[in-house]
Short mmCIF file of C-alpha atoms in Angstrom, two decimals:
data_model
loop_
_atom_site.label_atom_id
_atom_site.label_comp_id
_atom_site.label_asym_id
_atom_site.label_seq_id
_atom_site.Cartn_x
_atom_site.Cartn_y
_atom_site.Cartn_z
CA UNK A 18 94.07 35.72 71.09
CA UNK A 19 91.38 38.37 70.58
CA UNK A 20 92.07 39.32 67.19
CA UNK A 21 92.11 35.70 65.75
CA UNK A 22 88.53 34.58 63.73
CA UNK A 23 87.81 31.35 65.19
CA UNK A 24 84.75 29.32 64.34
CA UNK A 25 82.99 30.04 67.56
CA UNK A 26 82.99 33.62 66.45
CA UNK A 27 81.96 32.78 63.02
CA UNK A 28 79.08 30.78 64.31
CA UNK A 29 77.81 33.10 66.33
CA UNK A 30 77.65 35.54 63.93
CA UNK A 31 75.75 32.79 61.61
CA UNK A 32 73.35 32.46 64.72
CA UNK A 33 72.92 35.60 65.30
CA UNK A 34 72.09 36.48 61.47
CA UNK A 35 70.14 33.39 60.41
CA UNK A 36 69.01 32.22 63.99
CA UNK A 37 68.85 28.65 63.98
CA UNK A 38 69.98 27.68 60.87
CA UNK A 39 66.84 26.74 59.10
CA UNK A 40 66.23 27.52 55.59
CA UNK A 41 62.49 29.71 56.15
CA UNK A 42 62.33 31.57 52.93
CA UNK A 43 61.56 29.02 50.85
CA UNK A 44 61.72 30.26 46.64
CA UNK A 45 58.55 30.57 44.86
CA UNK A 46 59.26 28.02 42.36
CA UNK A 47 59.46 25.49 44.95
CA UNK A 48 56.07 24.64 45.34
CA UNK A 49 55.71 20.80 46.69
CA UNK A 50 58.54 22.06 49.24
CA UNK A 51 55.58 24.75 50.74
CA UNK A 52 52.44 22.32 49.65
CA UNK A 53 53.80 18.87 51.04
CA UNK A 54 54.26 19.14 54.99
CA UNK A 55 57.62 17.81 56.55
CA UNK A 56 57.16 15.42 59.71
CA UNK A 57 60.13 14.35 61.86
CA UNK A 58 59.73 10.61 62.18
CA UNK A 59 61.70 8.37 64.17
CA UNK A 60 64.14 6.14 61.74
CA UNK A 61 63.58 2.23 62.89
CA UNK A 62 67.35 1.04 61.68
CA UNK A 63 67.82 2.99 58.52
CA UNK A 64 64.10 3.69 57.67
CA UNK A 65 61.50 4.83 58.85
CA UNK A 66 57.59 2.73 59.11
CA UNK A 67 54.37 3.89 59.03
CA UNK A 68 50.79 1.64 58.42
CA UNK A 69 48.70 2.92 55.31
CA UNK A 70 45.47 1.43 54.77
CA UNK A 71 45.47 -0.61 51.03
CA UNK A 72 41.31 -1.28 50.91
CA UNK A 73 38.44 -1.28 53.26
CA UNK A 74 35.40 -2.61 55.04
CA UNK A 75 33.96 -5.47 53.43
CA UNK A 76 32.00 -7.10 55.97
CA UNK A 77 28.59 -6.05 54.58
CA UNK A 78 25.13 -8.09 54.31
CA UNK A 79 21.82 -7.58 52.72
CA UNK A 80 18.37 -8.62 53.44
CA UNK A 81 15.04 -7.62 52.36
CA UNK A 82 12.47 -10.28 53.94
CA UNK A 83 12.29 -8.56 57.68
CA UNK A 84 13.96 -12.61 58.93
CA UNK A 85 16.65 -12.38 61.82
CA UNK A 86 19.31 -12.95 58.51
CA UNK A 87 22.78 -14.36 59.08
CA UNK A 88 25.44 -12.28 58.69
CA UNK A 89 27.94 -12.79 56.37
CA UNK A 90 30.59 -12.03 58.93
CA UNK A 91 33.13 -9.19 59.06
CA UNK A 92 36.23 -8.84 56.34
CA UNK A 93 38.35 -5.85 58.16
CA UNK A 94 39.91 -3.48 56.22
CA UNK A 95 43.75 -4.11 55.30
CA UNK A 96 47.07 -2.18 56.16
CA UNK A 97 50.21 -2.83 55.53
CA UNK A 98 53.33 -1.01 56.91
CA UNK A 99 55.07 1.68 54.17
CA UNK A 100 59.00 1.63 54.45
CA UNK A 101 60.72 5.10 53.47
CA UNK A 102 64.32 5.41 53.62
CA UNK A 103 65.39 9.77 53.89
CA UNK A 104 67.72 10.74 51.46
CA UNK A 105 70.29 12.94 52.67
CA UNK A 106 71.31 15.99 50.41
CA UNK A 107 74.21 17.80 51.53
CA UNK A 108 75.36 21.25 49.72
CA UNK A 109 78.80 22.86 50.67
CA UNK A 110 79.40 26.29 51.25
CA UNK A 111 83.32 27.59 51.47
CA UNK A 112 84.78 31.15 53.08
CA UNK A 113 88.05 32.27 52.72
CA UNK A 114 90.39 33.07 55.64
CA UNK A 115 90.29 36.20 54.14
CA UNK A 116 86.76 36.76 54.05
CA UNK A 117 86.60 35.36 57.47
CA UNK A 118 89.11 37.78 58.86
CA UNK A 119 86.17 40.52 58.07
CA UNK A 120 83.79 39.36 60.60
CA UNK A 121 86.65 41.34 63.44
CA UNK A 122 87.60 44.04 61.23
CA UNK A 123 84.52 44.88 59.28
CA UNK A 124 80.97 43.29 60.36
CA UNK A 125 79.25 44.73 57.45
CA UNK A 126 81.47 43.32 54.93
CA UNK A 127 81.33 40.23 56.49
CA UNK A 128 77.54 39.88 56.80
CA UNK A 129 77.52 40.74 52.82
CA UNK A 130 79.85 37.94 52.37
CA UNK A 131 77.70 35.37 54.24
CA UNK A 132 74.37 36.89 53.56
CA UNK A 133 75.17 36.38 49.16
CA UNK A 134 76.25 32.55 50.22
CA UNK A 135 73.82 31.24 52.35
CA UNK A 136 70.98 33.01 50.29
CA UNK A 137 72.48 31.39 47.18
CA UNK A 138 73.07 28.00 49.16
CA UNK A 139 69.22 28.04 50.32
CA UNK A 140 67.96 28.50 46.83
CA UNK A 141 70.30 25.73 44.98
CA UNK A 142 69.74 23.46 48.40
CA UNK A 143 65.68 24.10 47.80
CA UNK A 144 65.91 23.84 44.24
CA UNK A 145 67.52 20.62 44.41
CA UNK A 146 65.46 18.96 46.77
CA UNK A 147 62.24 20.14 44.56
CA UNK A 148 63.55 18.74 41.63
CA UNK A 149 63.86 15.31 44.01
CA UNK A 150 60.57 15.94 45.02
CA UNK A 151 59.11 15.49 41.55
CA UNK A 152 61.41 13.44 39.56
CA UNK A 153 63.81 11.48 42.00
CA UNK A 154 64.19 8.19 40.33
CA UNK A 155 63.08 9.31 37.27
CA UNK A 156 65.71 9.87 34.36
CA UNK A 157 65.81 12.72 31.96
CA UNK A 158 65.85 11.03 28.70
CA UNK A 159 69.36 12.08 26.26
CA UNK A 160 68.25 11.66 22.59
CA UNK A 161 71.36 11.97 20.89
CA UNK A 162 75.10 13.44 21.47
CA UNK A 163 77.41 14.77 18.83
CA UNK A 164 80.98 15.54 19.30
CA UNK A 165 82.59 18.79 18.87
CA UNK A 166 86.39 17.94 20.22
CA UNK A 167 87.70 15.39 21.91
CA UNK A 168 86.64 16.46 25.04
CA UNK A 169 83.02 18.48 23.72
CA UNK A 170 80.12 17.37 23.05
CA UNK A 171 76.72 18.46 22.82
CA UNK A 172 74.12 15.97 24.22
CA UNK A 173 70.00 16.52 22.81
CA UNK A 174 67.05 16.68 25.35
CA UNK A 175 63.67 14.87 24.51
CA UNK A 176 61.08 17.34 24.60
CA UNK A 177 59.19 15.23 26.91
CA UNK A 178 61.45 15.55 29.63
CA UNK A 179 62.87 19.12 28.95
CA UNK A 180 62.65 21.09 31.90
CA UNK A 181 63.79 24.91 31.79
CA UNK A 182 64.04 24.78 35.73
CA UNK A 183 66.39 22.27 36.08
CA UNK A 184 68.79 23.76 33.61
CA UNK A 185 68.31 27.11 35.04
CA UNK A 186 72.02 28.18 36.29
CA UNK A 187 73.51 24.80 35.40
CA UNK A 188 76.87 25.82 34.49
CA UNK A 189 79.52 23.32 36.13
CA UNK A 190 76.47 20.93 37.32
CA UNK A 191 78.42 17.28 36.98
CA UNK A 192 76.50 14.61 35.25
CA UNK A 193 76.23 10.85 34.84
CA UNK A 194 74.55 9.15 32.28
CA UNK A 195 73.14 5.58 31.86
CA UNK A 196 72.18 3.53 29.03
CA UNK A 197 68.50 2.88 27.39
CA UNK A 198 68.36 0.17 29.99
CA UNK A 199 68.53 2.56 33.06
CA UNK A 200 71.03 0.35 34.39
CA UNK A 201 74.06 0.51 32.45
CA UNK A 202 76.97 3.28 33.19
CA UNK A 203 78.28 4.83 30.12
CA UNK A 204 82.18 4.84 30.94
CA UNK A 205 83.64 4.51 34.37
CA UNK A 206 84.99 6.08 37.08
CA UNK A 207 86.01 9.53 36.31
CA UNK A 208 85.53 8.86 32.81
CA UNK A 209 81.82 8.67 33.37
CA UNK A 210 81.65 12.48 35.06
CA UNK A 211 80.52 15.13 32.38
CA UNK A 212 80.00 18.58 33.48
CA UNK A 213 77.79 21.27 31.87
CA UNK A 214 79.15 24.16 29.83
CA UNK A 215 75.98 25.93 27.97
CA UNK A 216 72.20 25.49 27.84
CA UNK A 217 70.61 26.13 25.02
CA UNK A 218 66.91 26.76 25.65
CA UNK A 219 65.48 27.02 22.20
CA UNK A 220 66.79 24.33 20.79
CA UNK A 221 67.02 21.62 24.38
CA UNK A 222 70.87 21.00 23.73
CA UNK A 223 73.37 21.03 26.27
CA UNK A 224 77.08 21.27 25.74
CA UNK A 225 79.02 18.94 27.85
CA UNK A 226 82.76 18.71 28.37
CA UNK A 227 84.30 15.44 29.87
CA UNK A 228 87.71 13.42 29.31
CA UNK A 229 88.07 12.31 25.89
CA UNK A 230 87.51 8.50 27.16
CA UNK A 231 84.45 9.48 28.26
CA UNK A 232 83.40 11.63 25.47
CA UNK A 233 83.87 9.03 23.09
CA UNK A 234 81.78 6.47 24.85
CA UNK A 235 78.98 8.85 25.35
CA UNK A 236 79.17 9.67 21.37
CA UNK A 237 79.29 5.89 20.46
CA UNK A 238 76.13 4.96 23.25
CA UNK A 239 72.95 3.47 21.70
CA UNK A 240 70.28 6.11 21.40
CA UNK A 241 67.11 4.20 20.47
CA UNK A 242 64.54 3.41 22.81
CA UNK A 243 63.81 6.38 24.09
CA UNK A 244 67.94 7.42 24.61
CA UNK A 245 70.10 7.14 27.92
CA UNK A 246 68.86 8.41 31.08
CA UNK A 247 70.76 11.40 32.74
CA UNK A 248 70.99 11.66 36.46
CA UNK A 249 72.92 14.06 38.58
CA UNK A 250 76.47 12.93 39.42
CA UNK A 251 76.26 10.08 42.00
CA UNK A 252 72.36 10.49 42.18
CA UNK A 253 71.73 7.12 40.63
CA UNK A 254 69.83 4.64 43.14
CA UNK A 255 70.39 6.73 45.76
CA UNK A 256 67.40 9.59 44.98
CA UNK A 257 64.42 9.77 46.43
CA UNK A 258 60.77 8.08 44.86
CA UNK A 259 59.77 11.77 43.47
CA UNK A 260 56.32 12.23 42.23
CA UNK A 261 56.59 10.94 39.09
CA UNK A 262 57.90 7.59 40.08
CA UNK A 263 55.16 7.49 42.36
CA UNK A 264 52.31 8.10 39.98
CA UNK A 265 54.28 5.67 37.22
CA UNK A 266 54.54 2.54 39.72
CA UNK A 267 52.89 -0.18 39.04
CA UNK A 268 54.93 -2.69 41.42
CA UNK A 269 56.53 -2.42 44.96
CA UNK A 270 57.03 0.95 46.13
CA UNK A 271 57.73 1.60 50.27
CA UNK A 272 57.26 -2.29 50.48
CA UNK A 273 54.08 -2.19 49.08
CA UNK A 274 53.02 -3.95 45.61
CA UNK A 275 50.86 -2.07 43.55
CA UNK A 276 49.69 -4.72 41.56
CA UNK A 277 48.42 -6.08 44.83
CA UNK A 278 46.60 -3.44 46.43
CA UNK A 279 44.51 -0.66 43.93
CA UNK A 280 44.69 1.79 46.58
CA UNK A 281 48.47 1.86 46.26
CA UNK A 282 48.42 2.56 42.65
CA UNK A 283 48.07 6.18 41.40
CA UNK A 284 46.40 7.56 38.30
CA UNK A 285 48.55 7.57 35.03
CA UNK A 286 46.57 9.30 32.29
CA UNK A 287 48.43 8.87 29.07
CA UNK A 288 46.49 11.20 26.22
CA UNK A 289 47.57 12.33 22.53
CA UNK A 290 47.98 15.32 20.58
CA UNK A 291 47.77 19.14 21.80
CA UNK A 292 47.14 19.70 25.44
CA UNK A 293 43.43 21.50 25.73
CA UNK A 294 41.46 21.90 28.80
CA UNK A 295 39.06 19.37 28.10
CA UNK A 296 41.79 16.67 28.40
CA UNK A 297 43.02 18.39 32.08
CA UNK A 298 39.22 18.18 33.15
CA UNK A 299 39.34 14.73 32.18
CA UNK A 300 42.33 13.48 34.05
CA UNK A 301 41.04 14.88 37.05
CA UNK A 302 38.09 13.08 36.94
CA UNK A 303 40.04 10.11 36.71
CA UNK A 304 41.17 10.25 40.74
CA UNK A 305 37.39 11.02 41.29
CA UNK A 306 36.05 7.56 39.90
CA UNK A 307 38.19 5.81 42.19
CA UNK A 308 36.66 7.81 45.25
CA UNK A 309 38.05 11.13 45.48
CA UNK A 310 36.14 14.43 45.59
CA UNK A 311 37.46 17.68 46.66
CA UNK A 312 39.92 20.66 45.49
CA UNK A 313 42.92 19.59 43.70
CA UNK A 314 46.00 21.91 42.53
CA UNK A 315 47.12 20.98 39.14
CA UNK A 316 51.03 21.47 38.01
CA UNK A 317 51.88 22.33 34.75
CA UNK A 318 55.13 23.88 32.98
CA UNK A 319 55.47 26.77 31.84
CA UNK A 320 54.77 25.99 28.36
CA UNK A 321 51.62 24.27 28.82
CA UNK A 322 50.24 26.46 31.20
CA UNK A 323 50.71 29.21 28.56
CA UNK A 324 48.30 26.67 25.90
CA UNK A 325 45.99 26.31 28.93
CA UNK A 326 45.50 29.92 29.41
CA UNK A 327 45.08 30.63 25.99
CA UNK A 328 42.50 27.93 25.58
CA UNK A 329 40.46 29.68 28.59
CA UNK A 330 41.12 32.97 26.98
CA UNK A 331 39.24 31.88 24.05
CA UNK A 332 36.51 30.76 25.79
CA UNK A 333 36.00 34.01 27.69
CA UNK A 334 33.58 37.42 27.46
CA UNK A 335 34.54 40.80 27.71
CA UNK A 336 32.50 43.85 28.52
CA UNK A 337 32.70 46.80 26.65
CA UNK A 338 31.33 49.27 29.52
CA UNK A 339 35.00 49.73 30.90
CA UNK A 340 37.86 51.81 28.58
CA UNK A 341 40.46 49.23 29.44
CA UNK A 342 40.73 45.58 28.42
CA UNK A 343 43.00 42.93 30.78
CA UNK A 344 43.65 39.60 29.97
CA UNK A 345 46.26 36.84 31.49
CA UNK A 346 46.92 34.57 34.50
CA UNK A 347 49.66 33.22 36.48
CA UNK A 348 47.25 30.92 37.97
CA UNK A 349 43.60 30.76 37.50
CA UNK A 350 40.53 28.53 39.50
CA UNK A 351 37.61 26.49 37.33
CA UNK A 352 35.16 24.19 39.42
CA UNK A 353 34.94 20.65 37.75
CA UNK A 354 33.22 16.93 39.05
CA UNK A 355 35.14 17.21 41.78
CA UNK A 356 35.57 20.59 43.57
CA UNK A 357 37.55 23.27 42.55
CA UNK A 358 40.53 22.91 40.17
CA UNK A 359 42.80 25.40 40.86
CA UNK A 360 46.01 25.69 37.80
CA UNK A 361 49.62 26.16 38.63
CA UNK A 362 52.58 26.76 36.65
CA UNK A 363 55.53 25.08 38.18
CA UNK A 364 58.85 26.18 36.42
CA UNK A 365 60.87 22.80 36.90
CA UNK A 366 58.50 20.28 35.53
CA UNK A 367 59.22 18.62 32.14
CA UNK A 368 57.02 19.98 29.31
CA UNK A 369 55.00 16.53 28.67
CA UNK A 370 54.17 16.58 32.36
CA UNK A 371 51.05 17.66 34.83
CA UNK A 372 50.37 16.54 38.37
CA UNK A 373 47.09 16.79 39.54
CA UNK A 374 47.27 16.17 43.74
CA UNK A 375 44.41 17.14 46.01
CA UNK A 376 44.62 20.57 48.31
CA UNK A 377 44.02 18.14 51.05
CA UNK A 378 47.56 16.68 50.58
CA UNK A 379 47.81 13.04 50.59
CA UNK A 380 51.85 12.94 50.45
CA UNK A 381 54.33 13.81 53.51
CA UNK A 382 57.67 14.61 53.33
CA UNK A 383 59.31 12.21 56.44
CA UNK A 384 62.87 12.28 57.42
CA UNK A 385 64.89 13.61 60.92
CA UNK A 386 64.85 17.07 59.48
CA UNK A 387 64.52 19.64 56.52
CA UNK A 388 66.49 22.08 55.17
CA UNK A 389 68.99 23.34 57.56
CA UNK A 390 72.19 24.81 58.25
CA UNK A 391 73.14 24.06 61.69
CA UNK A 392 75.15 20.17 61.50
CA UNK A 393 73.47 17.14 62.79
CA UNK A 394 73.64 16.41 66.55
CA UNK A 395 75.70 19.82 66.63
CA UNK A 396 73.50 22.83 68.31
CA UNK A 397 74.21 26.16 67.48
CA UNK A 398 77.09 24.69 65.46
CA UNK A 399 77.44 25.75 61.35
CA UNK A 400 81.23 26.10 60.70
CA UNK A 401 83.95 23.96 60.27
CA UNK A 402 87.83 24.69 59.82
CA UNK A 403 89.03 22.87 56.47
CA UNK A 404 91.99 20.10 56.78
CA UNK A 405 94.90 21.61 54.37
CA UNK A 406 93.01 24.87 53.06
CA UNK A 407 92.92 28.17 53.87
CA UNK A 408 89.19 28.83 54.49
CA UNK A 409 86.32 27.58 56.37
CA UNK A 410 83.09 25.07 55.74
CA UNK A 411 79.84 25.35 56.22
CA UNK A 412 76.75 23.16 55.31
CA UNK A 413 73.15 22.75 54.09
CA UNK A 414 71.60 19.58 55.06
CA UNK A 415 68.26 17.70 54.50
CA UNK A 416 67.12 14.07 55.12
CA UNK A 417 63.27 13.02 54.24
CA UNK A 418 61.48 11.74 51.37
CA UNK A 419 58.20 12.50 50.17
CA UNK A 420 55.70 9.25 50.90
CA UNK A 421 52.20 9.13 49.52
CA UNK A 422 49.04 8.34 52.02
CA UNK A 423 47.03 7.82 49.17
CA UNK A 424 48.57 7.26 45.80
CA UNK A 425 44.97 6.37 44.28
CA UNK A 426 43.82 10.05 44.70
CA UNK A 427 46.96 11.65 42.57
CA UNK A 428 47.29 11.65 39.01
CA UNK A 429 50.20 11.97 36.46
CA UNK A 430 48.95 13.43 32.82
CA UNK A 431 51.89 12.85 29.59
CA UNK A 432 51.14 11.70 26.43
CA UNK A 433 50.38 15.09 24.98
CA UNK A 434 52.52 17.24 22.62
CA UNK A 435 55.14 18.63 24.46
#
């Protein structure tokens, strides 16, 4: 019948809004998604293989008496093949038969409808993935957890690993947490499921409400050594290497050992006390004794970009010719030892954190495809009618990882009052 919504109309209206189905406008917070490059790769099994080169030409000899000198024969440079599994993040969207029923009777309403979700959907979908990008595998760190009910509690942030970003609209955002060994699951099954009630920003705490068997285990957990480790709900071994994990490795990553290979290791600057310029300028220079020179973008939260700026502030002259005085960055560019250094704030890293990585960008994000709406092996295909509800499905979907080409070239700075 002609007056019946069926999912062929719906997804030709989503076609016909969206085209086809990517995610272009990336948010501006999202920077690694619009700085790190996404190549489809063929996946060899479940992974996909690439060669990296772990240390060079060594075949050299030297002479200085003029004699037809032996040579000391030719040591090739090494490679060895990188393994990167994609991680597949998958965000679902729901409409209402209702709402659906719009798209015949009223276009407008209906494109207001689906415009709100899938503009919402591409943020959270992009934010997500971002927060992969620089911390997948890595672990906020839970300090301490005190009960307000039997199903309450309210669980303590380090300030290290605070990050503003990631708390940013994380009302209902289910969580799992793991003991100080990383490995342990406090509670079980449901029981281990905690969900997020209220942020509060000032003070890092986070008000969590869970079943009162879980609750109490969380309560009871052992908090020294740093605290549990929070991950997203079923994230747990199954996220990404983000950047951080990358630039803390000092063993296999991708197949590749570290400890083996010098190329394969990244720089991990640990300093003390208040952040200053100096000690920025410092840990940049520490990718440029191991070979590097060239522009690098360097990623700092919000809170230490603000010391940053001040620190430059205080270091600069004003004229006195004009009437008005201006003063203040959201970025700003200083040339150092290797190039030009130019300083980012990126809202969703944790407050002990900067990344340093070169403008030349030696990571890739590799998978079978970004962010997308249109279902795998389905062209022109977005909706789906739901088994026992009253309301149709639609999807976001992504599968890569980020990889690095040259881990010895990017550099992790912590250490520093957060």
């Amino acid at each position: 019948m002609s007056d019946v919504t069926t999912v062929s109309l719906l997804d030709g209206y989503f076609k016909y809004m969206f085209g086809g189905g990517s995610i272009n406008v990336i948010p501006q917070y999202t920077k690694l998604l619009k700085m790190i490059p996404f190549e489809s790769a063929k996946a060899l099994g479940r992974k996909y293989i690439f060669p990296v080169i772990v240390s060079d030409e060594q075949g050299v000899t030297f002479a200085n008496d003029g004699s037809a000198f032996t040579l000391n024969g030719g040591i090739s440079m090494s490679t060895q093949e990188a393994e990167v599994e994609g991680v597949e993040i998958v965000l679902q969207g729901l409409i209402s038969y209702k709402a659906a029923a719009s798209a015949k009777t009223d276009k407008q309403a209906f494109a207001n409808i689906l415009t709100q979700k899938v503009e919402r959907m591409a943020a959270s979908h992009a934010r997500i993935a971002e927060y992969q990008m620089l911390y997948g595998g890595s672990g906020a760190r839970v300090t301490a957890a005190t009960g307000v009910n039997a199903t309450t509690t309210v669980i303590d942030i380090s300030a290290a690993t605070w990050s503003a970003g990631f708390w940013a609209g994380s009302k209902n955002m289910t969580l799992q947490f793991y003991a100080n060994n990383d490995s342990t699951l406090i509670s079980s099954g449901a029981d281990s499921v905690f969900s997020v009630s209220s942020v509060d920003y000032t003070t890092r705490k986070v008000t969590l409400t869970g079943t009162a068997t879980g609750i109490t285990a969380l309560n009871g957990a052992t908090f020294t050594g740093g605290g549990l480790y929070l991950y997203r709900n079923g994230a747990k071994g199954k996220e990404m290497s983000g950047l951080d994990k990358i630039c803390t490795n000092t063993g296999s990553l991708f197949g590749i050992d570290a400890a083996l290979y010098d190329l394969w290791k990244a720089n991990n600057i640990a300093t003390s006390g208040a952040l200053t310029f100096a000690k920025v300028k410092e840990a940049v220079t520490a990718s440029v004794q191991r070979g590097f020179m060239g522009d690098v973008t360097v990623l700092l939260p919000p809170k230490q970009f603000d010391i940053i700026t001040t620190d430059q502030s205080a270091l600069r002259r004003y004229s006195d010719k004009g009437k008005k005085g201006e003063n203040g960055f959201t970025e700003f560019d200083f040339h150092g030892t290797n190039g030009k250094m130019n300083l980012e704030v990126h809202p969703m890293l944790r407050d002990g954190d900067i990344f340093i990585i070169p403008n030349e960008v030696p990571l890739k994000r590799v998978g079978s495809t970004d962010i997308t709406f249109q279902r795998p092996n389905e062209g022109g295909k977005f909706f789906r009618q739901l088994d026992g509800r009253a309301g149709y499905e639609f999807q976001s979907y992504s599968d890569f990882a980020i990889v690095p080409e040259k881990p010895a070239t990017l550099t992790k700075l912590s250490g520093f009052t957060p």
